[in-house]
XYZ file of C-alpha atoms in Angstrom:
607
model
C -26.004 -92.483 67.320
C -26.245 -89.137 69.101
C -25.830 -86.288 66.575
C -26.126 -83.317 68.940
C -23.158 -81.029 69.233
C -20.687 -81.721 71.922
C -20.485 -79.016 74.558
C -17.594 -76.549 74.300
C -14.823 -76.705 76.734
C -15.066 -74.399 79.608
C -12.244 -72.150 78.415
C -14.091 -71.321 75.158
C -17.588 -70.823 76.495
C -16.996 -67.472 78.189
C -15.384 -65.855 75.035
C -18.046 -67.067 72.703
C -20.772 -65.719 74.943
C -19.075 -62.316 75.025
C -18.870 -62.006 71.256
C -22.462 -62.922 70.715
C -23.605 -60.388 73.249
C -21.635 -57.373 71.679
C -22.902 -55.858 68.295
C -20.552 -55.763 65.253
C -20.709 -51.834 65.066
C -21.593 -49.896 68.083
C -23.797 -46.727 67.759
C -21.007 -44.553 69.059
C -18.559 -45.621 66.308
C -21.156 -45.050 63.545
C -21.980 -41.522 64.777
C -18.342 -40.398 64.760
C -17.744 -41.669 61.260
C -20.868 -39.969 59.952
C -19.778 -36.695 61.436
C -16.333 -37.012 59.885
C -17.818 -37.726 56.455
C -20.257 -34.839 56.831
C -17.443 -32.515 57.836
C -15.379 -33.543 54.832
C -18.342 -32.979 52.520
C -18.926 -29.544 54.026
C -15.274 -28.670 53.607
C -15.333 -29.847 49.996
C -18.559 -27.949 49.285
C -17.107 -24.826 50.898
C -13.941 -25.208 48.800
C -16.079 -25.432 45.649
C -17.973 -22.290 46.664
C -14.724 -20.446 47.378
C -13.227 -21.635 44.104
C -16.335 -20.628 42.183
C -16.283 -17.251 43.914
C -12.632 -16.797 42.966
C -13.207 -17.829 39.352
C -16.421 -15.932 38.739
C -15.771 -12.761 40.706
C -12.199 -12.282 41.849
C -10.295 -13.745 38.851
C -13.110 -13.506 36.277
C -11.308 -11.070 34.002
C -8.168 -13.149 33.936
C -9.973 -16.357 32.964
C -12.217 -14.544 30.538
C -9.138 -13.155 28.837
C -7.615 -16.618 28.611
C -10.783 -18.023 27.115
C -10.984 -15.213 24.587
C -7.405 -15.774 23.514
C -8.106 -19.454 22.934
C -11.546 -19.351 21.363
C -12.203 -15.792 20.159
C -10.627 -13.803 17.379
C -11.109 -10.093 16.607
C -12.353 -9.379 13.115
C -12.609 -6.006 11.400
C -15.901 -5.058 9.791
C -14.857 -3.008 6.744
C -16.524 0.369 6.222
C -17.740 1.219 2.749
C -15.785 4.145 1.307
C -17.856 7.184 0.362
C -18.725 7.797 -3.268
C -17.171 10.514 -5.422
C -19.779 12.371 -7.470
C -19.621 14.986 -10.199
C -21.452 18.321 -9.908
C -24.679 16.750 -11.227
C -24.547 13.629 -9.042
C -23.027 11.229 -11.567
C -20.940 8.555 -9.808
C -17.228 8.941 -10.550
C -15.958 6.485 -7.919
C -17.741 4.001 -5.689
C -16.979 0.947 -3.586
C -18.364 -2.329 -4.940
C -18.983 -5.172 -2.496
C -16.829 -8.178 -3.208
C -15.444 -11.144 -1.278
C -12.159 -11.860 0.427
C -10.752 -15.317 1.062
C -9.359 -16.132 4.498
C -7.341 -19.217 5.419
C -7.323 -21.089 8.764
C -4.120 -23.180 8.338
C -4.825 -25.515 11.299
C -7.791 -27.014 9.447
C -5.722 -28.223 6.489
C -4.600 -31.844 6.494
C -1.241 -30.838 5.064
C -0.468 -28.859 8.217
C -1.155 -31.755 10.628
C 1.866 -33.668 11.986
C 2.065 -37.492 11.580
C 0.486 -39.481 14.428
C 2.560 -42.660 14.205
C -0.605 -44.673 13.617
C -0.139 -46.223 10.159
C -3.838 -46.583 9.505
C -4.667 -43.010 10.560
C -1.680 -41.560 8.698
C -2.731 -43.453 5.548
C -6.214 -41.965 5.818
C -4.727 -38.500 6.197
C -2.443 -39.030 3.202
C -5.481 -39.850 1.051
C -7.329 -36.782 2.330
C -4.262 -34.641 1.613
C -4.240 -35.771 -2.034
C -7.853 -34.685 -2.360
C -7.013 -31.438 -0.583
C -4.132 -30.668 -2.948
C -6.382 -31.197 -5.965
C -8.789 -28.656 -4.489
C -5.888 -26.260 -3.904
C -4.921 -26.594 -7.577
C -8.488 -25.688 -8.543
C -8.370 -22.783 -6.063
C -5.167 -21.478 -7.663
C -6.847 -21.488 -11.076
C -9.806 -19.501 -9.708
C -7.469 -16.950 -8.106
C -5.148 -16.749 -11.114
C -2.158 -17.886 -9.042
C 0.360 -20.705 -9.320
C -0.626 -23.863 -7.430
C 2.837 -24.064 -5.832
C 2.416 -20.490 -4.560
C -0.962 -21.284 -2.988
C 0.304 -24.487 -1.327
C 3.408 -22.730 0.011
C 1.359 -19.950 1.584
C -1.205 -22.268 3.184
C 1.112 -25.072 4.323
C 3.707 -22.635 5.633
C 1.301 -20.545 7.738
C 0.384 -20.971 11.390
C -2.169 -18.221 11.935
C -5.276 -17.097 10.092
C -4.543 -14.821 7.103
C -6.240 -13.339 4.033
C -5.155 -15.172 0.911
C -7.019 -13.038 -1.667
C -9.075 -9.866 -1.711
C -11.348 -8.281 -4.290
C -12.958 -11.527 -5.490
C -16.048 -11.158 -7.640
C -19.231 -13.086 -6.972
C -18.468 -15.691 -9.642
C -15.076 -16.477 -8.085
C -16.645 -16.666 -4.627
C -19.279 -19.149 -5.802
C -16.619 -21.368 -7.396
C -14.580 -21.332 -4.170
C -17.637 -22.289 -2.115
C -18.325 -25.169 -4.489
C -14.883 -26.622 -3.692
C -15.963 -27.187 -0.064
C -12.383 -26.653 1.017
C -12.112 -27.079 4.759
C -10.229 -24.125 6.246
C -11.175 -21.627 3.532
C -13.500 -18.834 4.728
C -15.140 -16.155 2.552
C -16.022 -12.752 3.942
C -17.373 -9.493 2.521
C -14.913 -6.968 1.110
C -15.035 -3.723 -0.907
C -13.239 -2.728 -4.104
C -13.023 0.784 -5.540
C -14.599 1.090 -8.972
C -14.182 4.009 -11.393
C -16.931 4.006 -14.072
C -15.241 6.637 -16.267
C -11.863 4.901 -16.246
C -9.060 6.937 -17.797
C -11.006 10.197 -18.141
C -10.884 11.061 -14.415
C -7.785 9.075 -13.473
C -5.376 11.934 -12.678
C -7.702 14.297 -10.852
C -9.731 11.766 -8.836
C -6.803 9.393 -8.343
C -7.198 5.927 -6.864
C -6.986 3.895 -3.655
C -4.505 1.255 -2.541
C -5.207 -2.360 -1.561
C -6.436 -1.227 1.875
C -9.010 1.138 0.317
C -7.021 4.195 1.390
C -6.537 7.128 -0.985
C -3.172 6.918 -2.745
C -3.395 9.623 -5.421
C -5.472 12.621 -6.455
C -8.590 13.779 -4.623
C -8.979 10.266 -3.198
C -5.820 10.987 -1.192
C -6.489 14.601 -0.182
C -10.071 13.790 0.960
C -9.166 10.363 2.337
C -10.265 11.007 5.925
C -13.813 12.005 5.032
C -14.206 9.285 2.408
C -12.781 6.431 4.498
C -15.250 6.190 7.356
C -14.472 4.015 10.386
C -14.264 0.229 10.367
C -16.395 -1.756 12.814
C -15.241 -4.498 15.171
C -16.536 -8.018 15.719
C -15.460 -11.021 17.788
C -15.582 -14.433 16.156
C -15.804 -17.572 18.276
C -13.801 -20.434 16.779
C -13.659 -24.143 17.510
C -10.526 -26.123 18.243
C -9.790 -26.452 14.525
C -10.020 -22.734 13.867
C -13.448 -22.743 12.231
C -15.687 -19.750 12.938
C -18.870 -20.865 14.708
C -20.269 -17.579 16.017
C -19.737 -13.852 15.465
C -20.685 -10.951 17.701
C -20.651 -7.322 16.556
C -18.951 -4.996 19.038
C -19.009 -1.771 17.019
C -20.846 -1.106 13.768
C -18.930 0.217 10.769
C -19.421 3.921 10.011
C -19.426 4.320 6.252
C -17.526 7.179 4.614
C -19.167 10.384 3.442
C -19.846 11.075 -0.226
C -17.688 13.733 -1.890
C -19.293 15.902 -4.549
C -16.903 17.620 -6.935
C -17.192 20.669 -9.153
C -16.099 18.535 -12.113
C -18.642 17.939 -14.865
C -18.505 14.342 -16.102
C -19.776 15.204 -19.570
C -17.206 17.996 -20.019
C -14.412 15.906 -18.545
C -15.016 12.968 -20.879
C -15.327 15.297 -23.874
C -12.007 17.001 -23.031
C -10.324 13.628 -22.600
C -11.558 12.505 -26.027
C -10.328 15.760 -27.632
C -6.860 15.433 -26.071
C -6.533 11.782 -27.002
C -7.318 12.576 -30.635
C -4.938 15.565 -30.642
C -2.021 13.566 -29.241
C -2.524 10.941 -31.919
C -2.913 13.539 -34.701
C 0.188 15.537 -33.782
C 2.199 12.538 -32.582
C 2.805 14.446 -29.358
C 4.504 13.203 -26.232
C 1.662 14.387 -23.989
C -1.114 16.947 -23.608
C -3.180 18.505 -20.822
C -6.200 20.773 -20.505
C -8.009 22.647 -17.725
C -11.525 24.151 -17.786
C -12.431 26.685 -15.056
C -15.727 28.429 -14.332
C -14.684 32.097 -14.448
C -17.487 33.216 -12.108
C -16.920 30.734 -9.278
C -13.395 29.397 -9.747
C -14.770 25.859 -9.918
C -12.676 23.422 -11.915
C -15.048 21.846 -14.451
C -12.460 19.569 -16.057
C -8.801 18.656 -15.639
C -7.399 16.071 -18.043
C -4.019 14.609 -18.970
C -3.058 12.374 -21.852
C -1.552 9.789 -21.720
C -3.717 8.512 -18.911
C -4.248 5.172 -17.176
C -7.130 2.961 -16.074
C -7.535 3.230 -12.269
C -9.522 -0.026 -12.309
C -6.471 -1.936 -13.532
C -3.293 -0.784 -11.845
C -1.151 -3.865 -12.332
C 1.384 -2.035 -14.495
C 1.542 1.655 -13.723
C 4.470 3.859 -14.627
C 5.287 7.214 -13.001
C 5.054 8.801 -16.449
C 1.368 7.927 -16.842
C 0.336 8.473 -13.218
C 1.853 11.969 -13.049
C -0.754 14.755 -13.086
C 0.982 16.918 -15.686
C -1.486 19.803 -15.482
C -0.609 20.281 -11.810
C 2.953 19.029 -11.370
C 4.760 19.581 -14.688
C 6.414 22.908 -15.419
C 6.923 24.462 -18.833
C 7.930 27.828 -20.198
C 4.646 29.554 -21.125
C 6.015 31.455 -24.113
C 3.790 34.157 -25.564
C 0.901 33.446 -23.169
C 2.978 35.420 -20.640
C 2.848 38.576 -22.772
C -0.689 39.306 -21.529
C 0.629 39.886 -17.997
C 3.682 41.879 -19.109
C 1.527 44.285 -21.106
C -1.100 44.392 -18.332
C 1.601 45.577 -15.903
C 2.557 48.441 -18.258
C -1.103 49.409 -18.750
C -1.835 49.264 -15.032
C 1.090 51.550 -14.181
C 0.208 53.984 -16.950
C 3.427 53.536 -18.922
C 1.421 52.853 -22.096
C -2.176 52.771 -23.262
C -3.790 50.420 -25.811
C -3.163 52.902 -28.650
C 0.470 53.693 -27.826
C 2.582 53.017 -30.913
C 5.616 50.738 -30.700
C 8.166 50.434 -33.484
C 9.116 46.780 -33.951
C 11.124 47.194 -37.168
C 13.431 45.721 -38.310
C 12.241 42.710 -36.300
C 15.518 42.357 -34.371
C 16.658 43.816 -31.060
C 20.071 43.445 -29.430
C 20.390 43.604 -25.641
C 23.936 43.234 -24.369
C 25.436 40.435 -26.405
C 22.102 38.744 -27.155
C 19.767 39.376 -30.069
C 16.067 38.616 -29.963
C 13.621 38.782 -32.850
C 10.146 38.201 -34.250
C 9.411 35.319 -36.569
C 7.686 37.855 -38.865
C 8.569 41.592 -39.145
C 5.634 43.850 -38.215
C 6.856 47.459 -38.304
C 4.865 50.045 -36.368
C 2.238 48.490 -34.039
C -0.076 49.766 -31.343
C 0.100 48.089 -27.924
C -3.068 46.111 -28.610
C -1.630 44.965 -31.961
C 1.597 43.936 -30.231
C -0.359 41.457 -28.125
C -2.703 40.378 -30.914
C 0.177 39.676 -33.324
C 2.414 38.369 -30.515
C 5.461 40.526 -31.227
C 8.481 39.767 -29.060
C 10.146 43.073 -29.980
C 7.039 45.075 -29.161
C 6.573 43.295 -25.815
C 10.202 43.868 -24.814
C 10.075 47.547 -25.724
C 6.892 47.959 -23.663
C 8.346 46.217 -20.599
C 11.590 48.187 -20.851
C 9.510 51.034 -19.458
C 9.008 48.954 -16.277
C 11.349 48.135 -13.428
C 11.972 44.443 -12.804
C 10.230 44.652 -9.421
C 7.084 46.082 -11.034
C 6.834 43.149 -13.465
C 7.638 40.668 -10.729
C 4.962 42.022 -8.385
C 2.222 41.575 -10.968
C 3.387 38.054 -11.820
C 3.272 37.056 -8.151
C -0.120 38.727 -7.686
C -1.383 36.635 -10.619
C -0.276 33.469 -8.821
C 3.038 32.695 -10.486
C 5.897 31.619 -8.244
C 3.431 30.392 -5.591
C 1.965 26.952 -4.920
C -1.730 27.035 -5.862
C -3.990 25.941 -3.017
C -6.113 23.448 -4.929
C -6.120 20.398 -2.658
C -4.039 18.205 -4.955
C -0.743 16.607 -4.039
C 2.226 17.608 -6.141
C 1.079 21.154 -6.938
C 4.157 23.255 -7.631
C 5.092 26.915 -7.372
C 6.928 27.008 -10.672
C 10.110 28.994 -11.236
C 10.280 32.768 -10.971
C 13.595 34.308 -9.951
C 13.744 37.240 -7.564
C 13.783 40.572 -9.489
C 17.076 41.672 -7.900
C 18.772 38.922 -9.906
C 17.296 39.941 -13.272
C 19.682 41.385 -15.833
C 18.280 43.381 -18.797
C 18.260 40.427 -21.198
C 16.560 38.247 -18.577
C 13.846 40.838 -18.000
C 13.339 40.944 -21.758
C 12.995 37.156 -22.205
C 10.777 36.774 -19.128
C 8.393 39.364 -20.614
C 7.593 36.944 -23.451
C 7.627 33.759 -21.391
C 11.196 32.445 -21.465
C 13.202 32.063 -18.279
C 10.065 31.503 -16.200
C 8.226 28.210 -15.609
C 4.593 27.614 -14.731
C 2.105 24.765 -14.455
C -0.927 24.650 -16.729
C -3.237 24.980 -13.721
C -1.380 28.140 -12.622
C -1.678 29.603 -16.117
C -5.398 28.859 -16.379
C -6.086 30.420 -13.003
C -4.010 33.517 -13.813
C -6.117 34.192 -16.916
C -9.235 34.523 -14.741
C -8.099 38.108 -13.991
C -8.792 38.949 -17.664
C -12.004 36.921 -17.848
C -13.221 38.726 -14.726
C -12.741 42.378 -13.842
C -9.134 42.136 -12.726
C -9.471 39.949 -9.614
C -7.854 36.545 -9.139
C -10.369 33.905 -8.115
C -9.406 30.975 -5.840
C -9.774 27.584 -7.501
C -11.995 24.861 -6.076
C -12.696 21.222 -6.864
C -15.954 21.300 -4.861
C -19.115 23.164 -5.885
C -19.446 26.778 -4.783
C -22.813 28.243 -3.747
C -22.522 31.259 -6.045
C -20.180 33.837 -7.590
C -16.906 34.171 -5.691
C -15.122 37.411 -4.828
C -11.478 37.257 -5.876
C -8.362 39.174 -4.856
C -7.857 42.373 -6.927
C -4.756 42.245 -9.142
C -5.390 44.870 -11.816
C -8.109 47.439 -12.357
C -11.301 46.545 -14.254
C -10.249 48.999 -16.984
C -6.946 47.199 -17.539
C -8.670 43.807 -17.507
C -11.171 44.919 -20.162
C -8.403 46.434 -22.300
C -6.397 43.185 -22.277
C -9.588 41.182 -22.893
C -10.155 43.199 -26.073
C -6.575 42.554 -27.199
C -7.008 38.812 -26.584
C -10.159 38.823 -28.706
C -8.202 40.584 -31.456
C -5.666 37.731 -31.313
C -8.405 35.307 -32.434
C -9.730 37.528 -35.234
C -6.669 39.257 -36.691
C -3.717 37.746 -34.876
C -2.118 34.383 -34.153
C -5.208 32.366 -33.220
C -7.855 32.360 -35.982
C -8.257 28.604 -35.454
C -9.604 29.290 -31.962
C -12.777 30.870 -33.373
C -16.221 29.298 -32.878
C -19.268 29.942 -35.019
C -21.818 32.025 -33.124
C -19.559 32.964 -30.213
C -16.935 35.593 -29.505
C -13.786 34.103 -28.026
C -10.546 35.554 -26.694
C -7.188 34.026 -25.944
C -3.465 33.885 -26.447
C -1.223 31.409 -28.186
C 2.129 30.279 -26.862
C 5.042 28.458 -28.476
C 8.272 27.816 -26.618
C 11.380 25.767 -27.201
C 11.846 23.164 -24.484
C 14.803 23.920 -22.237
C 17.568 21.376 -21.998
C 20.953 21.295 -20.340
C 22.994 24.218 -21.591
C 20.232 25.899 -23.608
C 17.111 25.040 -25.585
C 16.263 22.084 -27.796
C 16.041 23.153 -31.436
C 13.292 20.755 -32.478
C 11.294 20.252 -29.262
C 8.431 22.619 -28.491
C 5.558 23.160 -26.100
C 2.479 24.555 -27.856
C -0.178 26.202 -25.689
C -3.322 28.283 -25.800
C -5.249 29.978 -22.995
C -8.556 31.670 -23.624
C -12.126 32.234 -22.530
C -15.609 32.383 -23.969
C -17.847 34.147 -24.649
C -15.443 37.076 -24.911
C -18.111 39.679 -24.159
C -19.347 37.895 -21.014
C -16.695 35.306 -20.103
C -18.139 32.190 -18.501
C -15.166 29.867 -18.436
C -11.406 29.783 -18.996
C -9.714 26.972 -20.943
C -5.975 26.268 -20.983
C -4.437 23.706 -23.358
C -0.839 22.470 -23.526
C 0.652 20.024 -26.044
C 4.119 18.677 -25.268
C 6.483 17.990 -28.170
C 4.125 17.860 -31.161
C 5.944 15.850 -33.828
C 3.794 15.845 -36.951
C 5.315 18.937 -38.563
C 3.287 21.614 -36.740
C 4.449 23.178 -33.504
C 2.926 26.675 -33.148
C 0.312 27.143 -30.447
C -2.064 28.609 -33.029
C -1.775 25.489 -35.186
C -1.754 22.812 -32.496
C -3.394 24.057 -29.276
C -5.900 26.660 -30.565
C -8.024 24.103 -32.500
C -8.239 21.954 -29.363
C -9.441 25.008 -27.433
C -12.082 25.663 -30.104
C -13.385 22.091 -29.897
C -13.505 22.091 -26.094
C -15.047 25.566 -25.903
C -17.670 24.784 -28.531
C -18.869 21.634 -26.737
C -18.673 23.247 -23.293
C -20.759 26.257 -24.368
C -23.484 23.976 -25.641
C -23.373 21.627 -22.652
C -23.748 24.660 -20.389
C -26.659 25.791 -22.591
C -25.127 29.145 -23.507
C -26.950 30.133 -26.675
C -24.948 31.282 -29.712
C -25.407 34.675 -31.288
C -26.840 33.955 -34.767
C -25.588 37.320 -36.056
C -21.989 36.265 -35.478
C -20.296 34.208 -38.151
C -16.957 32.519 -37.999
C -14.268 34.368 -39.884
C -12.196 32.562 -42.500
C -8.931 31.284 -41.074
C -6.193 33.611 -42.243
C -2.594 32.659 -42.798
C -1.101 31.865 -39.421
C 1.137 34.449 -37.855
C 3.806 32.876 -35.672
C 4.216 33.833 -32.044
C 7.702 35.159 -32.689
C 9.328 33.032 -30.002
C 12.256 31.902 -32.092
């Protein structure tokens, strides 16, 4: 059998031959396609280059900004607040490094929405139970309620600070929790080593480390410094992965004060004991360097702890020595008599008849608590006679008295760099009637602050010039503004020394030192008149009397233990403060001087 293929019919042979002769792809078709593909690739590559050029050069800032908004967060680098130092360099206030706790809410399971996947949602529910247990432990560490912590974290959408001022022990406990979404960062807290002793004068800062009261507030700009800036790169869950410092923090400058920490703490202890002993409402004291005007101590009692300000009342925060006004009583007689001496209306030996101890002016009668009879001018001041003082100042016009009071700083706000300083109350002389001029001469009808009174007495401790006060150290002796002549100042100084040896203030004496000063006792004013059983006892003096180095003013508000005269209540406090201050300043006593026996107290005659 023949197995060879049968020949194709004639009509098929020509077509088959043609197909076998022609290639499947001709060279011309392949070349065109290659060129098209190459052109498309070149166009695509050019588009990529153009797009890259647009992204990296033309629109770079726009895309960079978008990226920063999504993955970068600004963070403040806190600046350490400057220290507050006393005149010898002892630290009164400083900033202690602590920790602050930040929360990234997006990283907490409790803030994630359900997925709809039962298995995944069950896993999340289990993780949330563990998370809530950690939040309960966190609340205990922070001293907060667990419901409060959960509400804050689960209700937030953006990063926030949950707690500031954490100590190192708290921070370590929080780290041990390994709580996802909780971030610890450095923080600063203001610390006051002397606590209540410096509270009113130094003041304190608020939660943002900005001065809120006292010298912390008035010197806030210099103490604060400038915070730095950093950018923190975060991941999609809000966790910080990288930080870049943009500007370093500039720490605040230290502030050195004229205050002496040893004197300040001693004065605070003396006032605290006095308030308890006399069952007084409050007390205050000021110590001034008579040569420089530097404030060595300024204390109020009751005080408060600036390290624990959870429960502060306006009554304890108020700086009474600077803001509170009181009628100075007999301490004002020094200026009334100085005005008469300065104008030549009297001299220290001029005799004044004070008998019978009563004097009627208009329809008002004033008197002395003890009748004195005939007194010299210097005895009038030493024995604190109201009648004698009034009769001396009746030789003056109201304007002449007023001018000396204003020159001594009364009726004007003292420029001491403390908020709340007040001008006091001193009516214009045109409005004085005779009885008002009389009562003002012995310290009724006029109001002053203790700081004003202490400063005014520098004109007697010096040679008649009023020195400006300062809470920062001065390089040397300061030249004051002349108020009275040196002769008048020395004459009044002698009278004030007599008040401590043969007048109303024997309890102000100190063994081995000569002291000078004036007592004051005044009824507290109330609506419609004066309170019968409420007094302000005061004493202002200086030591040593022969070469005054410092002035001390003491005020006790409403003593309630049976004694109310300035010589009984305030003078002993002055003696204690002056005695310790003299020794701390290494001023040697005079061994030839002995303390005189305390004589029967002579009242200030302010009733």
